[in-house]
GROMACS .gro file of C-alpha atoms in nm:
model
  163
    1MET     CA    1   0.328  -0.224   0.128
    2GLU     CA    2   0.706  -0.171  -0.084
    3TYR     CA    3   0.734  -0.013  -0.351
    4ILE     CA    4   0.991  -0.178  -0.595
    5ASP     CA    5   1.186   0.051  -0.750
    6PRO     CA    6   1.367   0.276  -0.433
    7LEU     CA    7   1.214   0.620  -0.544
    8PRO     CA    8   0.975   0.643  -0.786
    9LEU     CA    9   0.881   0.903  -0.993
   10ARG     CA   10   0.535   0.840  -0.987
   11THR     CA   11   0.423   0.565  -0.697
   12ASP     CA   12   0.054   0.466  -0.945
   13GLU     CA   13   0.374   0.390  -1.224
   14SER     CA   14   0.526   0.180  -1.054
   15ILE     CA   15   0.516  -0.229  -0.892
   16VAL     CA   16   0.444  -0.283  -0.519
   17VAL     CA   17   0.488  -0.598  -0.305
   18ALA     CA   18   0.249  -0.693  -0.030
   19PRO     CA   19   0.342  -0.719   0.198
   20SER     CA   20   0.732  -0.563   0.247
   21GLN     CA   21   0.973  -0.839   0.212
   22THR     CA   22   1.343  -0.621   0.304
   23LEU     CA   23   1.241  -0.411   0.633
   24SER     CA   24   1.363  -0.562   0.930
   25SER     CA   25   1.164  -0.609   1.240
   26ASP     CA   26   1.313  -0.275   1.353
   27GLU     CA   27   1.280  -0.061   1.053
   28TYR     CA   28   0.904  -0.185   1.037
   29ASN     CA   29   0.870  -0.066   1.366
   30LEU     CA   30   1.023   0.239   1.319
   31LEU     CA   31   0.820   0.334   1.033
   32ARG     CA   32   0.482   0.195   1.218
   33SER     CA   33   0.599   0.429   1.507
   34ALA     CA   34   0.642   0.723   1.306
   35SER     CA   35   0.295   0.693   1.100
   36ILE     CA   36   0.100   0.686   1.404
   37LYS     CA   37   0.316   1.022   1.561
   38VAL     CA   38   0.239   1.145   1.218
   39VAL     CA   39  -0.138   1.052   1.169
   40ARG     CA   40  -0.166   1.123   1.535
   41HIS     CA   41  -0.006   1.496   1.493
   42LEU     CA   42  -0.242   1.584   1.215
   43GLY     CA   43  -0.535   1.509   1.375
   44ILE     CA   44  -0.638   1.222   1.097
   45SER     CA   45  -0.927   1.016   1.186
   46GLY     CA   46  -0.997   0.706   0.910
   47ALA     CA   47  -0.773   0.607   0.666
   48CYS     CA   48  -0.435   0.733   0.577
   49SER     CA   49  -0.159   0.645   0.363
   50VAL     CA   50   0.176   0.719   0.510
   51GLN     CA   51   0.485   0.690   0.224
   52PHE     CA   52   0.909   0.714   0.376
   53ALA     CA   53   1.183   0.663   0.223
   54LEU     CA   54   1.408   0.438   0.441
   55ASN     CA   55   1.788   0.488   0.414
   56PRO     CA   56   1.853   0.118   0.457
   57LEU     CA   57   2.243   0.194   0.548
   58SER     CA   58   2.136   0.448   0.892
   59SER     CA   59   1.751   0.419   0.970
   60GLU     CA   60   1.706   0.728   0.837
   61CYS     CA   61   1.342   0.835   0.684
   62TYR     CA   62   1.213   1.091   0.545
   63ILE     CA   63   0.828   1.160   0.485
   64ILE     CA   64   0.772   1.180   0.126
   65LYS     CA   65   0.378   1.220   0.093
   66VAL     CA   66   0.081   1.131   0.379
   67ASN     CA   67  -0.277   1.104   0.201
   68ALA     CA   68  -0.554   1.132   0.384
   69ARG     CA   69  -0.737   0.864   0.194
   70LEU     CA   70  -0.821   0.603  -0.029
   71SER     CA   71  -0.565   0.601  -0.311
   72ARG     CA   72  -0.506   0.363  -0.575
   73SER     CA   73  -0.287   0.211  -0.340
   74SER     CA   74  -0.464   0.156  -0.082
   75ALA     CA   75  -0.750  -0.017  -0.247
   76PHE     CA   76  -0.434  -0.315  -0.351
   77ALA     CA   77  -0.280  -0.272   0.036
   78SER     CA   78  -0.686  -0.389   0.099
   79LYS     CA   79  -0.722  -0.667  -0.191
   80ALA     CA   80  -0.384  -0.803  -0.115
   81THR     CA   81  -0.418  -0.863   0.303
   82GLY     CA   82  -0.806  -0.855   0.335
   83TYR     CA   83  -0.827  -0.609   0.497
   84PRO     CA   84  -1.145  -0.439   0.482
   85LEU     CA   85  -0.995  -0.063   0.419
   86ALA     CA   86  -1.267   0.122   0.326
   87PHE     CA   87  -1.573  -0.061   0.562
   88ILE     CA   88  -1.315   0.063   0.832
   89THR     CA   89  -1.294   0.434   0.731
   90ALA     CA   90  -1.633   0.433   0.691
   91LYS     CA   91  -1.675   0.302   1.044
   92LEU     CA   92  -1.421   0.540   1.177
   93ALA     CA   93  -1.633   0.817   1.056
   94LEU     CA   94  -1.881   0.746   1.217
   95GLY     CA   95  -1.753   0.772   1.517
   96LEU     CA   96  -1.608   0.415   1.616
   97ASN     CA   97  -1.280   0.348   1.679
   98LEU     CA   98  -0.992   0.056   1.589
   99VAL     CA   99  -1.088  -0.098   1.976
  100GLU     CA  100  -1.441  -0.092   1.905
  101LEU     CA  101  -1.459  -0.264   1.552
  102THR     CA  102  -1.391  -0.654   1.524
  103ASN     CA  103  -1.125  -0.757   1.306
  104ASN     CA  104  -1.266  -0.951   1.014
  105ILE     CA  105  -1.048  -1.224   0.920
  106THR     CA  106  -0.988  -1.316   1.288
  107ASN     CA  107  -1.310  -1.211   1.402
  108ALA     CA  108  -1.184  -1.247   1.765
  109THR     CA  109  -0.892  -0.967   1.794
  110CYS     CA  110  -0.994  -0.573   1.763
  111ALA     CA  111  -0.950  -0.470   1.468
  112CYS     CA  112  -0.607  -0.216   1.515
  113PHE     CA  113  -0.418  -0.565   1.500
  114GLU     CA  114  -0.249  -0.613   1.154
  115PRO     CA  115  -0.342  -0.872   0.897
  116SER     CA  116  -0.045  -1.170   0.936
  117LEU     CA  117  -0.028  -1.310   0.545
  118ASP     CA  118   0.102  -1.658   0.434
  119TYR     CA  119   0.137  -1.523   0.074
  120LEU     CA  120   0.213  -1.197  -0.079
  121ALA     CA  121   0.114  -0.980  -0.374
  122ILE     CA  122   0.238  -0.808  -0.622
  123LYS     CA  123   0.126  -0.461  -0.804
  124VAL     CA  124   0.219  -0.426  -1.140
  125PRO     CA  125   0.116  -0.119  -1.328
  126GLY     CA  126   0.037  -0.180  -1.731
  127HIS     CA  127  -0.144  -0.037  -2.001
  128GLU     CA  128  -0.402  -0.146  -2.245
  129SER     CA  129  -0.156  -0.107  -2.558
  130ASN     CA  130  -0.513  -0.044  -2.805
  131LYS     CA  131  -0.685   0.140  -2.563
  132ASN     CA  132  -0.717   0.541  -2.682
  133SER     CA  133  -0.458   0.439  -2.944
  134ASN     CA  134  -0.599   0.785  -3.104
  135CYS     CA  135  -0.491   0.966  -2.825
  136SER     CA  136  -0.200   1.256  -2.866
  137ASN     CA  137  -0.154   1.279  -2.519
  138GLU     CA  138   0.075   1.058  -2.338
  139MET     CA  139  -0.037   1.132  -1.997
  140GLU     CA  140  -0.459   1.067  -2.118
  141ARG     CA  141  -0.297   0.683  -2.209
  142ILE     CA  142  -0.151   0.699  -1.880
  143ASN     CA  143  -0.447   0.755  -1.640
  144GLU     CA  144  -0.603   0.518  -1.844
  145SER     CA  145  -0.387   0.214  -1.644
  146VAL     CA  146  -0.405  -0.173  -1.609
  147ASP     CA  147  -0.329  -0.313  -1.317
  148VAL     CA  148  -0.256  -0.634  -1.266
  149VAL     CA  149  -0.253  -0.759  -0.903
  150SER     CA  150  -0.034  -1.153  -0.837
  151ILE     CA  151  -0.022  -1.324  -0.540
  152ALA     CA  152   0.168  -1.655  -0.450
  153ARG     CA  153   0.344  -1.840  -0.193
  154SER     CA  154   0.692  -1.670  -0.313
  155PHE     CA  155   0.804  -1.343  -0.388
  156GLN     CA  156   0.969  -1.491  -0.727
  157GLU     CA  157   0.641  -1.655  -0.807
  158ALA     CA  158   0.458  -1.401  -0.776
  159PHE     CA  159   0.682  -1.153  -0.961
  160GLN     CA  160   0.689  -1.361  -1.251
  161GLU     CA  161   0.297  -1.424  -1.259
  162GLY     CA  162   0.277  -1.020  -1.256
  163LEU     CA  163   0.519  -0.964  -1.549
   0.00000   0.00000   0.00000
């Protein structure tokens, strides 16, 4: 997935689209390979999110953050792709590996293959304006955010629907 803003201050407060829309196949494979190397180097088994900053002019990539857990963004990715991240993570924690698990989408391939989508999903963070209106602390209101997820066949349609 890909954040709309180039380098968000807080990723939970950013608009995100899945699958990514601006990466070339080479860039996607570069980031995928780097993610796998990071996970193997750190010895992570289970859910993991690696966030990158990518310079599209030079293909230089920088690791911003590694989360060895499921996050709000992971939940969005799971919903957007139909790939059951929490289920797969639980199976990995029990000692199985991705090759031993069946991909629930295809029921034919193993779980280590990414799903192929004919649609895209966009998550737009929002806030309930009337919720916690008595709060004096802005961060308390931010933590009560409500995300909107829209699914469509084109970026423009999904983006408009989400907004």
